Short mmCIF file of C-alpha atoms in Angstrom, two decimals:
data_model
loop_
_atom_site.label_atom_id
_atom_site.label_comp_id
_atom_site.label_asym_id
_atom_site.label_seq_id
_atom_site.Cartn_x
_atom_site.Cartn_y
_atom_site.Cartn_z
CA MET A 1 79.92 117.84 90.17
CA SER A 2 78.99 119.81 87.06
CA TYR A 3 77.79 119.78 83.47
CA ALA A 4 79.70 121.12 80.47
CA PRO A 5 78.03 122.21 77.21
CA VAL A 6 80.08 120.31 74.62
CA ASN A 7 79.17 119.29 71.08
CA GLY A 8 75.44 119.60 71.73
CA LEU A 9 75.65 117.58 74.95
CA SER A 10 75.30 118.50 78.59
CA LEU A 11 78.29 116.39 79.64
CA TYR A 12 78.43 115.40 83.30
CA HIS A 13 81.81 115.41 85.03
CA GLU A 14 83.29 115.48 88.51
CA SER A 15 86.57 116.92 89.75
CA HIS A 16 88.29 115.48 92.83
CA GLY A 17 91.59 116.20 94.52
CA ASP A 18 93.88 119.16 94.04
CA GLY A 19 97.33 117.88 93.09
CA ASP A 20 99.70 120.24 91.30
CA GLY A 21 100.59 117.95 88.40
CA ARG A 22 98.66 117.06 85.27
CA PRO A 23 95.09 116.02 85.97
CA VAL A 24 94.06 112.48 85.12
CA VAL A 25 90.82 111.95 83.22
CA LEU A 26 88.87 108.75 83.96
CA ILE A 27 86.76 107.30 81.13
CA HIS A 28 84.31 104.53 82.01
CA GLY A 29 83.22 101.41 80.16
CA ALA A 30 80.10 100.81 78.06
CA LEU A 31 76.81 100.77 80.01
CA SER A 32 78.79 101.84 83.06
CA GLY A 33 79.32 105.13 84.84
CA ILE A 34 81.76 106.72 87.24
CA GLY A 35 80.62 104.57 90.16
CA THR A 36 80.77 101.12 88.60
CA SER A 37 83.98 101.83 86.65
CA PHE A 38 85.99 103.88 89.13
CA GLY A 39 84.15 104.01 92.44
CA THR A 40 86.92 102.21 94.33
CA MET A 41 89.86 103.73 92.44
CA LEU A 42 88.84 107.39 92.28
CA PRO A 43 89.21 108.23 96.00
CA LEU A 44 92.67 106.65 96.09
CA LEU A 45 93.87 108.47 92.97
CA ALA A 46 92.48 111.78 94.25
CA ARG A 47 94.68 111.67 97.35
CA THR A 48 97.67 112.90 95.33
CA ARG A 49 96.35 114.43 92.10
CA ARG A 50 93.43 116.16 90.46
CA VAL A 51 91.03 113.62 88.98
CA VAL A 52 88.37 114.46 86.39
CA ALA A 53 85.78 111.71 85.93
CA VAL A 54 83.40 111.98 82.99
CA GLU A 55 80.15 110.25 82.07
CA LEU A 56 79.85 109.93 78.31
CA GLN A 57 76.84 110.46 76.08
CA ALA A 58 73.73 108.57 77.32
CA HIS A 59 75.67 107.11 80.26
CA GLY A 60 75.06 107.92 83.90
CA ARG A 61 73.99 111.52 84.46
CA THR A 62 74.71 112.68 80.90
CA PRO A 63 71.56 112.81 78.74
CA ASP A 64 71.49 111.16 75.33
CA ALA A 65 71.66 113.07 72.06
CA ASP A 66 70.31 112.46 68.57
CA ARG A 67 73.48 110.81 67.29
CA PRO A 68 75.02 107.34 67.48
CA LEU A 69 77.70 106.34 69.94
CA THR A 70 81.06 106.30 68.19
CA VAL A 71 84.54 106.18 69.62
CA ASP A 72 85.51 109.19 67.48
CA GLY A 73 82.56 111.20 68.75
CA LEU A 74 83.15 110.28 72.39
CA ALA A 75 86.84 111.19 72.10
CA ALA A 76 85.88 114.57 70.59
CA ASP A 77 83.56 115.15 73.56
CA VAL A 78 86.43 114.55 75.98
CA VAL A 79 88.63 117.02 74.07
CA ALA A 80 85.82 119.59 74.23
CA LEU A 81 85.52 118.98 77.98
CA LEU A 82 89.25 119.64 78.41
CA ASP A 83 88.80 122.88 76.49
CA HIS A 84 85.86 123.83 78.72
CA LEU A 85 87.93 123.15 81.84
CA GLY A 86 90.96 124.99 80.51
CA VAL A 87 93.11 121.85 80.61
CA GLY A 88 95.71 121.73 77.87
CA VAL A 89 97.22 118.31 78.56
CA ALA A 90 95.88 115.51 80.75
CA ASP A 91 96.79 111.94 81.59
CA VAL A 92 93.98 109.56 80.63
CA PHE A 93 92.83 106.29 82.23
CA GLY A 94 90.19 104.36 80.29
CA TRP A 95 88.62 100.98 80.93
CA SER A 96 86.96 98.82 78.25
CA MET A 97 85.04 101.15 75.90
CA GLY A 98 86.69 104.00 77.79
CA ALA A 99 90.09 102.55 76.91
CA MET A 100 89.17 102.67 73.21
CA VAL A 101 88.19 106.31 73.66
CA ALA A 102 91.49 106.94 75.48
CA LEU A 103 93.43 105.21 72.70
CA ARG A 104 91.63 107.39 70.14
CA LEU A 105 92.72 110.44 72.11
CA GLY A 106 96.30 109.18 71.98
CA THR A 107 96.30 108.54 68.23
CA HIS A 108 94.10 111.40 67.01
CA HIS A 109 94.65 114.13 69.64
CA PRO A 110 98.22 113.47 70.79
CA SER A 111 98.90 117.04 71.88
CA ARG A 112 96.22 116.71 74.58
CA VAL A 113 97.53 113.53 76.19
CA GLY A 114 100.41 113.19 78.65
CA ARG A 115 100.29 109.52 79.64
CA LEU A 116 97.79 106.78 78.84
CA VAL A 117 96.52 103.92 80.98
CA LEU A 118 94.53 101.49 78.83
CA ALA A 119 92.68 98.78 80.75
CA SER A 120 91.12 95.92 78.76
CA VAL A 121 91.72 97.35 75.30
CA SER A 122 92.13 95.75 71.88
CA PHE A 123 93.30 97.65 68.82
CA HIS A 124 91.80 95.21 66.32
CA HIS A 125 88.98 92.67 66.33
CA ALA A 126 91.27 89.65 66.66
CA GLY A 127 92.37 90.97 70.04
CA LEU A 128 89.14 89.72 71.60
CA HIS A 129 88.53 86.07 72.39
CA PRO A 130 87.04 84.31 69.32
CA GLY A 131 83.25 84.42 69.23
CA LEU A 132 83.01 86.86 72.10
CA LEU A 133 80.75 89.30 70.24
CA ASP A 134 78.84 86.71 68.21
CA GLY A 135 75.68 87.11 70.25
CA ILE A 136 75.95 90.82 71.00
CA GLN A 137 73.12 91.72 68.62
CA GLU A 138 70.82 89.47 70.66
CA LEU A 139 71.47 91.49 73.83
CA ARG A 140 68.25 92.95 75.17
CA PRO A 141 67.83 95.59 77.89
CA GLU A 142 66.08 93.14 80.22
CA HIS A 143 69.06 90.78 80.10
CA LEU A 144 70.92 93.31 82.26
CA HIS A 145 68.12 94.09 84.70
CA GLY A 146 69.45 93.71 88.22
CA SER A 147 73.08 94.10 87.15
CA GLU A 148 75.26 96.72 88.82
CA PHE A 149 75.25 98.70 85.57
CA HIS A 150 71.46 98.79 85.35
CA GLU A 151 71.10 99.64 89.02
CA GLU A 152 73.59 102.50 88.66
CA TYR A 153 71.72 103.79 85.60
CA LEU A 154 68.41 103.78 87.47
CA ARG A 155 69.99 105.78 90.31
CA THR A 156 71.75 108.37 88.19
CA ALA A 157 70.22 108.80 84.72
CA PRO A 158 68.11 111.91 84.08
CA ASP A 159 65.63 109.60 82.32
CA PRO A 160 65.73 106.07 83.78
CA ALA A 161 63.44 104.95 80.93
CA GLY A 162 66.31 105.55 78.51
CA TRP A 163 68.02 102.24 79.32
CA PRO A 164 66.71 100.38 76.23
CA ALA A 165 67.95 103.16 73.94
CA LEU A 166 71.41 103.04 75.55
CA VAL A 167 71.63 99.26 75.15
CA ALA A 168 70.61 99.58 71.49
CA LYS A 169 73.30 102.20 70.85
CA VAL A 170 75.96 100.09 72.56
CA ARG A 171 74.92 97.12 70.41
CA ARG A 172 75.47 99.21 67.28
CA LEU A 173 78.82 100.42 68.60
CA ASP A 174 79.94 96.84 69.31
CA ALA A 175 78.91 95.80 65.80
CA ASP A 176 81.39 98.26 64.29
CA LEU A 177 84.25 98.66 66.74
CA PRO A 178 87.16 100.78 65.56
CA GLN A 179 90.45 99.21 64.56
CA TRP A 180 93.93 100.69 64.49
CA PRO A 181 96.82 99.60 62.27
CA ALA A 182 99.91 98.36 64.06
CA SER A 183 101.73 101.47 62.84
CA ALA A 184 99.35 103.71 64.82
CA ILE A 185 100.18 101.85 68.03
CA ARG A 186 103.89 101.94 67.27
CA ASP A 187 103.71 105.69 66.68
CA LEU A 188 101.87 106.58 69.89
CA ALA A 189 103.67 109.54 71.43
CA ALA A 190 102.23 109.15 74.93
CA PRO A 191 103.94 106.72 77.31
CA THR A 192 101.35 103.97 77.71
CA MET A 193 100.51 101.41 80.37
CA ILE A 194 98.52 98.36 79.27
CA VAL A 195 96.39 96.74 81.99
CA LEU A 196 94.70 93.37 81.57
CA ALA A 197 92.85 90.91 83.76
CA ASP A 198 94.16 87.38 83.36
CA ALA A 199 90.59 86.27 82.54
CA ASP A 200 89.66 89.34 80.48
CA ILE A 201 87.69 89.71 77.26
CA VAL A 202 90.98 90.62 75.55
CA ARG A 203 93.40 87.79 74.80
CA PRO A 204 96.65 88.01 76.78
CA GLU A 205 98.59 87.42 73.54
CA HIS A 206 97.05 90.59 72.15
CA ALA A 207 98.09 92.64 75.16
CA VAL A 208 101.66 91.38 74.73
CA GLU A 209 101.52 92.19 71.00
CA MET A 210 100.45 95.74 71.82
CA PHE A 211 103.12 96.00 74.52
CA ARG A 212 105.81 94.99 72.01
CA LEU A 213 104.54 97.50 69.43
CA LEU A 214 104.93 100.19 72.08
CA GLY A 215 108.56 99.20 72.64
CA GLY A 216 108.15 96.71 75.47
CA GLY A 217 109.38 93.15 75.77
CA VAL A 218 113.07 93.98 76.05
CA ALA A 219 115.76 92.92 78.52
CA GLY A 220 115.54 96.03 80.68
CA ASP A 221 118.82 95.44 82.55
CA LEU A 222 120.63 95.68 79.23
CA ALA A 223 118.46 97.95 77.10
CA GLY A 224 116.93 100.09 79.84
CA LEU A 225 113.29 100.26 80.84
CA PRO A 226 110.93 101.21 78.01
CA ALA A 227 108.41 104.03 78.45
CA CYS A 228 105.51 101.57 78.26
CA ARG A 229 104.28 99.20 80.97
CA LEU A 230 102.30 95.96 81.08
CA ALA A 231 100.29 94.83 84.10
CA VAL A 232 98.31 91.56 84.21
CA LEU A 233 96.10 91.21 87.26
CA PRO A 234 95.79 87.61 88.52
CA GLY A 235 92.50 85.96 89.36
CA THR A 236 90.59 88.81 87.75
CA THR A 237 87.83 89.06 85.13
CA HIS A 238 86.90 91.92 82.84
CA THR A 239 84.17 93.25 85.12
CA SER A 240 86.10 92.69 88.35
CA LEU A 241 89.19 94.57 87.12
CA PRO A 242 87.89 97.97 88.36
CA GLN A 243 87.53 96.48 91.85
CA ARG A 244 91.27 95.73 92.10
CA ALA A 245 91.97 99.28 93.24
CA ARG A 246 94.50 98.42 95.93
CA TRP A 247 96.60 96.50 93.43
CA LEU A 248 96.13 98.82 90.52
CA VAL A 249 96.27 102.34 91.94
CA PRO A 250 99.87 102.14 93.28
CA MET A 251 101.06 100.86 89.88
CA VAL A 252 99.15 103.58 88.04
CA GLU A 253 100.39 106.31 90.36
CA GLU A 254 104.01 105.22 89.95
CA PHE A 255 103.58 105.17 86.17
CA LEU A 256 101.91 108.59 86.01
CA ASP A 257 104.64 110.08 88.20
CA ALA A 258 107.53 108.50 86.28
#
């Protein structure tokens, strides 16, 4: 457990396991931290590989900074962390907001990424269920009091009173989510695994669209298996996806080792 001085932040991160291959970087969702995003998956992944888990600006144990939350900025922080750790290339597993950050790493910092696992990601606004973000600007800090995210924040944040500021920054981020053209997805160099809950915030049609852009959706017995993967977890919601560790970790490990 340590802090790295990157881009004006004191960025909290943890390293687990000691595998010989590429490390895998875990990037959590909005308002979440290492525990609520990867608490069940991290110990299983660390049995066979080095795992670096990060807590992004204003989340968990990482203090806030006088700047907005942007996917570009958060991705740059992860690159700076890799530099600090002396890691040239890493595999990256992101969930929700963390998956957008991971996708940004893949499209804007391709030389630093080996393989990508993107859980609950959309590359344009239409990928989300219609109306999903209509009320996001009405979200207030107290609406999340008692949630696992709020409880984790109270346990870990250097300033537990910073919760309202974090919620406000996430609202602004959600009001201007990044979008990628289809060509950027098609040109991704990193082999990519798309993970979706069957009752996720992302439409299943969008996940299939992304999978096809990556080269999936072919008759594998004739054309061969593509480098990309698609996994849809049954009976699972957006927030329960990280709890499906015993389903998900074996699939992720097989993909990362391929």
